[in-house]
Short mmCIF file of C-alpha atoms and ligand atoms in Angstrom, two decimals:
data_model
loop_
_atom_site.label_atom_id
_atom_site.label_comp_id
_atom_site.label_asym_id
_atom_site.label_seq_id
_atom_site.Cartn_x
_atom_site.Cartn_y
_atom_site.Cartn_z
CA MET A 863 -22.63 -168.11 -44.32
CA SER A 864 -22.32 -166.28 -41.07
CA ILE A 865 -20.01 -165.55 -38.15
CA ARG A 866 -20.31 -168.36 -35.61
CA SER A 867 -17.77 -167.18 -33.01
CA ALA A 868 -15.65 -164.14 -32.13
CA GLU A 869 -12.78 -164.53 -29.66
CA VAL A 870 -10.56 -161.80 -28.26
CA ILE A 871 -7.18 -163.34 -27.58
CA VAL A 872 -4.64 -161.49 -25.36
CA THR A 873 -1.10 -162.80 -25.19
CA SER A 874 2.25 -161.37 -24.05
CA PRO A 875 5.11 -163.45 -25.51
CA ASP A 876 7.63 -160.58 -25.90
CA ARG A 877 5.08 -157.81 -25.43
CA ASN A 878 1.26 -157.52 -25.15
CA PHE A 879 -0.81 -158.28 -28.23
CA VAL A 880 -4.61 -158.26 -28.72
CA THR A 881 -6.01 -160.39 -31.56
CA LEU A 882 -9.61 -160.89 -32.70
CA LYS A 883 -10.32 -164.36 -34.13
CA LEU A 884 -13.54 -164.76 -36.11
CA THR A 885 -14.83 -168.21 -37.17
CA THR A 886 -17.60 -168.74 -39.69
CA ASP A 887 -20.15 -171.53 -39.54
CA ASP A 888 -18.10 -173.17 -42.31
CA GLY A 889 -15.11 -173.21 -39.97
CA VAL A 890 -13.13 -170.55 -41.86
CA THR A 891 -11.16 -168.37 -39.46
CA GLY A 892 -9.98 -164.75 -39.78
CA LEU A 893 -7.53 -162.78 -37.60
CA GLY A 894 -7.42 -159.07 -36.88
CA ASP A 895 -4.86 -157.09 -34.82
CA ALA A 896 -6.30 -154.75 -32.13
CA THR A 897 -3.12 -153.91 -30.25
CA LEU A 898 -2.99 -150.34 -28.84
CA ASN A 899 0.32 -149.99 -27.05
CA GLY A 900 0.01 -149.22 -23.37
CA ARG A 901 -3.85 -149.21 -23.55
CA GLU A 902 -4.45 -152.77 -24.76
CA LEU A 903 -7.20 -153.67 -22.29
CA ALA A 904 -9.39 -150.77 -23.35
CA VAL A 905 -9.69 -152.31 -26.85
CA VAL A 906 -10.20 -155.76 -25.34
CA SER A 907 -13.21 -154.44 -23.42
CA TYR A 908 -14.55 -152.50 -26.42
CA LEU A 909 -14.50 -155.71 -28.43
CA ARG A 910 -15.62 -158.19 -25.74
CA ASP A 911 -18.21 -156.03 -24.02
CA HIS A 912 -19.64 -154.16 -27.00
CA VAL A 913 -18.73 -155.56 -30.44
CA VAL A 914 -18.65 -159.37 -30.26
CA ALA A 915 -22.42 -159.58 -29.73
CA LEU A 916 -22.94 -157.45 -32.84
CA LEU A 917 -20.89 -159.85 -35.00
CA LEU A 918 -22.42 -163.21 -34.20
CA GLY A 919 -24.75 -164.35 -36.99
CA ARG A 920 -23.63 -161.55 -39.34
CA ASP A 921 -22.88 -162.38 -42.98
CA GLU A 922 -19.08 -162.21 -43.01
CA ARG A 923 -19.06 -161.38 -46.75
CA ASN A 924 -20.42 -157.85 -46.25
CA ILE A 925 -17.20 -156.12 -45.14
CA GLU A 926 -18.13 -152.52 -46.15
CA ASP A 927 -21.54 -152.78 -44.55
CA THR A 928 -20.03 -154.18 -41.33
CA TRP A 929 -17.48 -151.35 -41.33
CA GLN A 930 -20.18 -148.69 -41.70
CA PHE A 931 -22.40 -150.42 -39.13
CA LEU A 932 -19.66 -150.52 -36.49
CA TYR A 933 -18.57 -146.92 -37.22
CA ARG A 934 -22.03 -145.30 -37.40
CA SER A 935 -24.05 -147.42 -34.98
CA ALA A 936 -21.54 -146.75 -32.19
CA TYR A 937 -22.67 -143.09 -32.37
CA TRP A 938 -19.35 -142.14 -30.73
CA ARG A 939 -16.92 -142.03 -33.65
CA ARG A 940 -13.14 -142.00 -34.34
CA GLY A 941 -10.42 -142.22 -31.72
CA PRO A 942 -7.69 -144.85 -31.14
CA VAL A 943 -9.79 -147.40 -29.22
CA THR A 944 -12.77 -147.43 -31.55
CA MET A 945 -10.70 -147.45 -34.72
CA ALA A 946 -8.41 -150.26 -33.47
CA ALA A 947 -11.50 -152.38 -32.62
CA ILE A 948 -13.09 -151.72 -36.03
CA ALA A 949 -9.72 -152.45 -37.68
CA ALA A 950 -9.53 -155.87 -36.04
CA VAL A 951 -13.00 -156.84 -37.28
CA ASP A 952 -12.29 -155.49 -40.77
CA VAL A 953 -9.01 -157.29 -41.26
CA ALA A 954 -10.42 -160.58 -39.90
CA LEU A 955 -13.23 -160.37 -42.46
CA TRP A 956 -10.75 -159.66 -45.29
CA ASP A 957 -8.69 -162.68 -44.10
CA ILE A 958 -11.83 -164.87 -44.27
CA LYS A 959 -12.83 -163.53 -47.69
CA ALA A 960 -9.40 -164.20 -49.18
CA LYS A 961 -9.22 -167.66 -47.62
CA THR A 962 -12.67 -168.46 -48.96
CA ALA A 963 -11.56 -167.24 -52.39
CA GLY A 964 -8.43 -169.40 -52.09
CA MET A 965 -5.99 -166.54 -52.70
CA PRO A 966 -3.53 -164.33 -50.81
CA LEU A 967 -5.26 -161.12 -49.71
CA TYR A 968 -3.17 -158.83 -51.94
CA GLN A 969 -4.69 -160.62 -54.98
CA LEU A 970 -8.17 -159.64 -53.72
CA LEU A 971 -6.99 -156.04 -53.28
CA GLY A 972 -6.04 -155.80 -56.95
CA GLY A 973 -2.90 -157.92 -57.26
CA ALA A 974 0.78 -157.03 -56.92
CA SER A 975 1.97 -153.58 -58.03
CA ARG A 976 5.63 -154.45 -57.22
CA ARG A 977 8.01 -157.35 -56.53
CA GLY A 978 8.18 -156.56 -52.84
CA LEU A 979 8.09 -153.78 -50.24
CA LEU A 980 11.14 -151.65 -49.47
CA ALA A 981 11.36 -151.67 -45.69
CA TYR A 982 13.38 -149.72 -43.12
CA GLY A 983 14.81 -150.81 -39.80
CA HIS A 984 15.73 -148.99 -36.63
CA ALA A 985 19.42 -148.21 -36.13
CA SER A 986 20.29 -146.26 -33.01
CA GLY A 987 23.07 -145.50 -30.53
CA ARG A 988 23.95 -143.37 -27.57
CA ASP A 989 26.99 -142.06 -29.49
CA LEU A 990 28.35 -142.09 -33.05
CA GLU A 991 30.26 -145.31 -32.66
CA GLU A 992 27.11 -147.13 -31.52
CA VAL A 993 25.10 -145.53 -34.32
CA PHE A 994 27.62 -146.66 -36.95
CA ASP A 995 27.70 -150.20 -35.54
CA SER A 996 23.90 -150.36 -35.45
CA ILE A 997 23.63 -149.17 -39.10
CA ARG A 998 26.15 -151.83 -40.16
CA ALA A 999 24.28 -154.49 -38.18
CA HIS A 1000 21.02 -153.56 -39.94
CA GLN A 1001 22.71 -153.59 -43.36
CA GLU A 1002 23.94 -157.11 -42.54
CA GLN A 1003 20.34 -158.07 -41.72
CA GLY A 1004 19.45 -156.98 -45.28
CA TYR A 1005 17.96 -153.54 -44.65
CA ARG A 1006 18.43 -151.14 -47.58
CA ALA A 1007 16.86 -148.18 -45.74
CA ILE A 1008 17.62 -147.18 -42.19
CA ARG A 1009 16.06 -144.99 -39.56
CA VAL A 1010 18.67 -143.36 -37.37
CA GLN A 1011 17.95 -142.31 -33.77
CA THR A 1012 20.74 -140.94 -31.62
CA GLY A 1013 21.38 -140.23 -27.98
CA VAL A 1014 21.80 -136.54 -27.07
CA PRO A 1015 24.67 -135.50 -24.79
CA GLY A 1016 23.27 -134.50 -21.42
CA LEU A 1017 20.00 -136.42 -21.79
CA HIS A 1018 19.91 -139.71 -19.90
CA SER A 1019 17.29 -141.83 -21.67
CA ILE A 1020 15.45 -140.78 -24.78
CA TYR A 1021 13.16 -142.34 -27.35
CA GLY A 1022 14.40 -144.87 -29.82
CA ILE A 1023 17.89 -145.69 -28.46
CA ALA A 1024 18.13 -149.48 -28.18
CA SER A 1025 21.09 -149.41 -25.80
CA ASN A 1026 19.43 -147.00 -23.37
CA GLU A 1027 19.00 -148.30 -19.87
CA THR A 1028 15.28 -148.91 -19.40
CA SER A 1029 15.36 -146.52 -16.41
CA PRO A 1030 18.08 -144.69 -14.46
CA GLY A 1031 20.35 -147.16 -12.69
CA ASN A 1032 18.98 -150.13 -14.60
CA VAL A 1033 22.37 -150.68 -16.18
CA GLY A 1034 22.52 -153.43 -18.77
CA VAL A 1035 18.74 -153.77 -19.23
CA ARG A 1036 18.39 -152.76 -22.87
CA TYR A 1037 15.60 -150.60 -24.21
CA ASP A 1038 16.02 -152.65 -27.37
CA HIS A 1039 13.01 -152.51 -29.65
CA GLU A 1040 10.25 -152.21 -27.13
CA PRO A 1041 9.37 -148.72 -25.87
CA ALA A 1042 6.55 -149.99 -23.63
CA GLN A 1043 8.17 -151.14 -20.40
CA ARG A 1044 6.52 -153.88 -18.31
CA GLY A 1045 5.58 -152.51 -14.91
CA ALA A 1046 2.79 -151.00 -12.82
CA LEU A 1047 3.60 -147.38 -13.78
CA PRO A 1048 5.22 -145.54 -16.71
CA THR A 1049 8.86 -144.44 -16.43
CA GLN A 1050 9.84 -140.82 -16.73
CA GLU A 1051 12.40 -139.68 -19.33
CA ASP A 1052 14.00 -136.30 -19.70
CA TRP A 1053 14.02 -134.01 -22.70
CA ASP A 1054 15.59 -130.80 -23.99
CA THR A 1055 14.73 -129.78 -27.54
CA ARG A 1056 17.48 -127.17 -27.92
CA ARG A 1057 20.19 -129.78 -27.08
CA TYR A 1058 18.58 -132.18 -29.55
CA LEU A 1059 18.40 -129.57 -32.33
CA ARG A 1060 22.11 -128.76 -31.91
CA HIS A 1061 23.16 -132.42 -31.88
CA VAL A 1062 21.09 -134.30 -34.52
CA PRO A 1063 22.45 -132.53 -37.64
CA THR A 1064 26.02 -133.36 -36.55
CA VAL A 1065 25.09 -137.03 -36.39
CA PHE A 1066 23.54 -137.10 -39.89
CA GLU A 1067 26.59 -135.24 -41.23
CA ALA A 1068 28.82 -137.98 -39.79
CA VAL A 1069 26.54 -140.79 -41.02
CA ARG A 1070 26.48 -139.43 -44.56
CA HIS A 1071 30.25 -139.07 -44.44
CA GLU A 1072 30.62 -142.68 -43.25
CA PHE A 1073 27.94 -144.40 -45.37
CA GLY A 1074 27.79 -142.19 -48.47
CA PRO A 1075 24.94 -140.39 -50.30
CA GLU A 1076 22.87 -143.40 -51.48
CA LEU A 1077 21.58 -145.03 -48.32
CA PRO A 1078 18.00 -143.85 -47.57
CA LEU A 1079 18.07 -142.38 -44.05
CA LEU A 1080 14.99 -141.63 -41.94
CA HIS A 1081 14.57 -139.90 -38.60
CA ASP A 1082 11.68 -139.72 -36.11
CA GLY A 1083 11.17 -136.45 -34.30
CA HIS A 1084 8.50 -138.23 -32.29
CA HIS A 1085 6.20 -135.21 -31.83
CA ARG A 1086 8.68 -133.23 -29.70
CA MET A 1087 9.26 -129.92 -31.55
CA THR A 1088 7.22 -126.81 -31.94
CA PRO A 1089 6.46 -125.93 -35.58
CA ILE A 1090 9.35 -123.47 -35.82
CA GLN A 1091 11.79 -125.87 -34.16
CA ALA A 1092 10.64 -128.55 -36.65
CA ALA A 1093 11.26 -126.09 -39.50
CA GLN A 1094 14.74 -125.42 -38.05
CA LEU A 1095 15.55 -129.14 -37.90
CA GLY A 1096 14.17 -129.87 -41.35
CA LYS A 1097 16.33 -127.07 -42.76
CA SER A 1098 19.50 -128.12 -40.93
CA LEU A 1099 19.05 -131.70 -42.18
CA GLU A 1100 18.56 -130.69 -45.87
CA PRO A 1101 22.28 -131.22 -46.75
CA TYR A 1102 21.98 -134.86 -45.67
CA ASP A 1103 19.07 -135.67 -48.03
CA LEU A 1104 16.76 -137.54 -45.63
CA PHE A 1105 14.14 -139.96 -46.99
CA TRP A 1106 11.87 -138.37 -44.40
CA LEU A 1107 11.62 -136.54 -41.09
CA GLU A 1108 8.77 -138.08 -39.14
CA ASP A 1109 6.31 -136.63 -36.60
CA CYS A 1110 8.32 -133.41 -36.51
CA THR A 1111 5.59 -131.62 -34.53
CA PRO A 1112 2.30 -132.66 -32.88
CA ALA A 1113 -0.24 -132.45 -35.68
CA GLU A 1114 -3.58 -132.12 -33.89
CA ASN A 1115 -3.41 -128.59 -35.28
CA GLN A 1116 -2.86 -129.52 -38.92
CA GLU A 1117 -1.99 -125.93 -39.83
CA ALA A 1118 1.25 -126.28 -37.86
CA LEU A 1119 2.73 -128.07 -40.83
CA ARG A 1120 2.35 -124.96 -43.01
CA LEU A 1121 5.11 -123.22 -41.08
CA VAL A 1122 7.39 -126.25 -41.42
CA ARG A 1123 6.69 -126.51 -45.17
CA GLN A 1124 7.46 -122.82 -45.61
CA HIS A 1125 11.04 -123.31 -44.38
CA THR A 1126 12.22 -126.74 -45.48
CA THR A 1127 12.13 -129.23 -48.37
CA THR A 1128 12.99 -132.20 -46.14
CA PRO A 1129 10.18 -134.74 -46.85
CA LEU A 1130 7.69 -135.05 -44.02
CA ALA A 1131 5.90 -138.16 -42.71
CA ILE A 1132 3.03 -137.99 -40.21
CA GLY A 1133 0.12 -139.99 -38.97
CA GLU A 1134 1.00 -143.02 -36.81
CA ILE A 1135 -1.22 -141.66 -34.05
CA PHE A 1136 -3.99 -140.61 -36.44
CA ASN A 1137 -7.00 -142.88 -36.71
CA THR A 1138 -9.12 -141.76 -39.64
CA LEU A 1139 -8.96 -140.08 -43.06
CA TRP A 1140 -10.43 -136.98 -41.48
CA ASP A 1141 -7.33 -136.49 -39.35
CA TYR A 1142 -5.40 -135.94 -42.62
CA GLN A 1143 -7.85 -133.98 -44.73
CA GLN A 1144 -6.11 -130.58 -44.50
CA ILE A 1145 -2.51 -131.75 -44.48
CA ILE A 1146 -3.13 -133.88 -47.61
CA ARG A 1147 -5.21 -131.28 -49.43
CA GLU A 1148 -2.59 -128.58 -48.73
CA GLN A 1149 0.28 -130.93 -49.71
CA LEU A 1150 1.83 -130.48 -46.21
CA ILE A 1151 3.16 -134.07 -45.92
CA ASP A 1152 4.79 -136.55 -48.28
CA TYR A 1153 4.07 -139.83 -46.46
CA VAL A 1154 1.01 -141.20 -44.66
CA ARG A 1155 2.24 -143.07 -41.55
CA SER A 1156 -1.00 -144.76 -40.54
CA ALA A 1157 -1.01 -148.49 -39.71
CA VAL A 1158 -3.89 -150.73 -40.78
CA THR A 1159 -4.32 -151.65 -37.07
CA HIS A 1160 -4.90 -148.08 -35.90
CA THR A 1161 -6.87 -146.64 -38.83
CA GLY A 1162 -10.03 -148.67 -39.14
CA GLY A 1163 -8.47 -151.56 -41.02
CA ILE A 1164 -7.83 -152.22 -44.71
CA THR A 1165 -11.23 -150.82 -45.76
CA HIS A 1166 -10.56 -147.37 -44.35
CA LEU A 1167 -6.78 -147.11 -44.87
CA LYS A 1168 -7.21 -148.08 -48.53
CA LYS A 1169 -9.63 -145.14 -48.96
CA LEU A 1170 -7.22 -142.78 -47.17
CA LEU A 1171 -4.31 -143.84 -49.36
CA GLU A 1172 -6.41 -143.45 -52.50
CA TYR A 1173 -7.17 -139.88 -51.37
CA ALA A 1174 -3.46 -139.29 -50.70
CA ALA A 1175 -2.57 -140.66 -54.14
CA GLN A 1176 -4.39 -137.76 -55.79
CA TYR A 1177 -1.73 -135.49 -54.18
CA GLN A 1178 1.16 -137.84 -54.99
CA ILE A 1179 1.51 -138.61 -51.27
CA LYS A 1180 2.76 -142.10 -50.54
CA SER A 1181 2.33 -144.71 -47.85
CA GLY A 1182 4.86 -145.14 -45.06
CA MET A 1183 2.98 -147.54 -42.81
CA HIS A 1184 3.83 -147.70 -39.12
CA GLY A 1185 5.40 -151.08 -38.32
CA PRO A 1186 6.94 -151.16 -34.85
CA THR A 1187 6.79 -154.23 -32.63
CA ASP A 1188 3.50 -153.11 -31.15
CA VAL A 1189 1.87 -153.74 -34.51
CA SER A 1190 1.40 -157.51 -34.25
CA PRO A 1191 2.37 -160.03 -36.94
CA VAL A 1192 -1.31 -159.97 -38.00
CA GLY A 1193 -1.23 -156.16 -38.38
CA MET A 1194 2.10 -156.37 -40.25
CA ALA A 1195 0.71 -158.98 -42.65
CA ALA A 1196 -2.29 -156.74 -43.38
CA ALA A 1197 0.11 -153.84 -44.07
CA MET A 1198 2.17 -155.99 -46.44
CA HIS A 1199 -0.86 -157.14 -48.46
CA LEU A 1200 -2.21 -153.58 -48.77
CA GLY A 1201 1.26 -152.20 -49.48
CA LEU A 1202 1.88 -154.67 -52.27
CA ALA A 1203 -1.40 -153.85 -54.01
CA ILE A 1204 -1.64 -150.06 -53.85
CA HIS A 1205 0.12 -147.89 -56.45
CA ASN A 1206 1.33 -145.12 -54.12
CA PHE A 1207 3.46 -147.32 -51.87
CA GLY A 1208 6.41 -145.45 -50.39
CA ILE A 1209 8.15 -147.53 -47.72
CA GLN A 1210 7.23 -149.96 -44.88
CA GLU A 1211 8.55 -149.77 -41.33
CA TYR A 1212 9.74 -153.23 -40.20
CA MET A 1213 10.90 -153.95 -36.67
CA LYS A 1214 11.43 -157.66 -36.16
CA HIS A 1215 9.28 -159.37 -33.56
CA GLY A 1216 10.77 -161.57 -30.83
CA ALA A 1217 11.27 -165.32 -31.08
CA ARG A 1218 8.39 -166.13 -28.72
CA THR A 1219 6.08 -163.91 -30.76
CA ASP A 1220 7.04 -165.84 -33.87
CA GLN A 1221 6.06 -169.04 -32.04
CA VAL A 1222 2.66 -167.67 -31.18
CA PHE A 1223 1.99 -166.19 -34.64
CA ARG A 1224 2.98 -168.50 -37.55
CA GLN A 1225 3.77 -166.25 -40.49
CA SER A 1226 4.40 -166.83 -44.19
CA PHE A 1227 5.90 -163.51 -45.25
CA THR A 1228 9.38 -163.32 -46.76
CA TRP A 1229 12.25 -160.84 -46.23
CA ARG A 1230 14.75 -160.90 -49.11
CA ASP A 1231 17.17 -158.29 -50.53
CA GLY A 1232 15.67 -155.61 -48.33
CA LEU A 1233 12.16 -156.32 -49.61
CA LEU A 1234 9.17 -157.72 -47.66
CA HIS A 1235 6.53 -159.90 -49.39
CA PRO A 1236 3.36 -161.20 -47.66
CA GLY A 1237 3.66 -164.64 -49.22
CA GLU A 1238 1.25 -166.70 -51.30
CA GLU A 1239 -0.83 -168.43 -48.59
CA PRO A 1240 -4.62 -167.88 -48.84
CA GLY A 1241 -5.74 -164.97 -46.70
CA LEU A 1242 -3.30 -162.97 -44.58
CA GLY A 1243 -0.89 -165.92 -44.25
CA VAL A 1244 -0.80 -165.77 -40.41
CA GLU A 1245 -2.09 -168.43 -38.00
CA LEU A 1246 -2.31 -167.91 -34.23
CA ASP A 1247 -1.36 -170.86 -32.01
CA VAL A 1248 -3.88 -170.46 -29.19
CA ASP A 1249 -2.17 -172.94 -26.89
CA GLU A 1250 1.15 -171.19 -27.31
CA ALA A 1251 -0.54 -167.83 -26.74
CA ARG A 1252 -2.05 -169.02 -23.47
CA LYS A 1253 1.45 -169.52 -22.05
CA TYR A 1254 1.96 -165.73 -21.93
CA PRO A 1255 -0.78 -163.90 -20.04
CA TYR A 1256 -1.11 -160.13 -20.28
CA GLU A 1257 1.40 -158.07 -18.26
CA SER A 1258 0.90 -154.41 -17.37
CA ALA A 1259 3.19 -152.21 -19.47
CA TYR A 1260 3.34 -148.49 -20.16
CA LEU A 1261 5.06 -146.21 -22.66
CA PRO A 1262 7.41 -143.77 -20.93
CA PHE A 1263 6.57 -140.07 -20.55
CA ASN A 1264 8.69 -136.93 -20.72
CA ARG A 1265 9.38 -134.02 -18.37
CA LEU A 1266 11.51 -130.99 -19.22
CA SER A 1267 14.28 -129.90 -16.81
CA ASP A 1268 11.82 -127.49 -15.15
CA GLY A 1269 9.39 -130.37 -14.53
CA THR A 1270 6.93 -129.52 -17.35
CA VAL A 1271 5.29 -132.54 -19.01
CA HIS A 1272 6.37 -132.80 -22.68
CA ASP A 1273 5.41 -134.92 -25.66
CA TRP A 1274 7.16 -138.30 -25.51
C1 CS2 B 1962 7.58 -145.03 -33.32
C2 CS2 B 1962 7.04 -146.08 -32.44
O1 CS2 B 1962 8.11 -146.70 -34.82
C3 CS2 B 1962 7.86 -145.53 -34.73
O2 CS2 B 1962 7.88 -144.72 -35.63
O3 CS2 B 1962 7.01 -143.81 -33.34
O4 CS2 B 1962 8.12 -146.70 -31.88
C4 CS2 B 1962 6.14 -145.65 -31.37
O5 CS2 B 1962 6.82 -144.95 -30.38
C5 CS2 B 1962 5.44 -146.84 -30.74
O6 CS2 B 1962 4.83 -147.52 -31.75
C6 CS2 B 1962 4.40 -146.42 -29.71
O7 CS2 B 1962 3.65 -147.48 -29.38
MG1 MG B 1963 7.20 -142.81 -35.21
#
């Protein structure tokens, strides 16, 4: 048994996706997601120009050895591009192993630890009325947990607001669920943390008043606050009992979370831009977060994320896997299989992909009563229609960036 071919497939049905397709000499195929939003082609080159040659002829059964080989033999370790490339190989090999074993991947990972995965959706609005309507619309779609992002008076276009104009003057073109805008250059957005800190608690007060105490509510600070501002927000949101406050401050300096922890009991989620277990070591060991936000696609695949979550479990820290539209249906399926099997599952982010994407990627997962389930097909349960994919060639797209009113670049 060995790997006969390795194809890197780039398609852009509703947004850009990068998928690795491995085929064994027995004709068994495996898929892995390698999509890195706004930097997709860097991973394509890493795979095509450096990794594919290393895979041909390898025994596809030796997943751990292949992981270690790709991680250590590269010499240059970690980082978003490397870990997305390794993730794609890893997940494709797990897909092949589960298909060969004739079982859904979660069975190979230890079987189901729950009926399904509680998932949250993205409600947002420029004002309270839009926020309320968006929450109701998500409840009608079956969501039983909701992330709330709100516009801030005085700020034109900010992260996470579906009804934002994509750029000033582009009236009517919705931001919707895709932050990466097609185009030759990134668009600039404006930001003011003090306005945001004054406004957000008033929105959660109104949402709790309107929707009651039960509904799990989440909010994404999207890396924009200093540690003391994050502490301030966490404290001011305590009365509204959030499920979590996410990415409250940039966490390259893991100690920053100590100051936040000192001042608030609002649960904290971090890690969607982390790539390895080592990025978390201190914040897990010091109990500075409650949820690990890493996605399988950006953290070295199932092999590495499973180890990270097992480490987190020792500290009663749970998973909260990143699941925006830039995690492809292949990456989402991998997240669902892992999430169903692990004990310390917390919640899964679930933004629905577009109709064209669902044509390119045939999926077997289910969404019922607010719970996701990866399905019972052998392997991941996702097939990529290569002819359909070819209809949508790559298109340049960038995530926006932020400048403060004085022109300073700020975290987006
Ligand atoms: C976000 C993402 O879903 C989230 O929690 O932080 O929308 C993020 O901005 C994108 O995935 C970036 O590619
Ligand atoms: Mg986020």
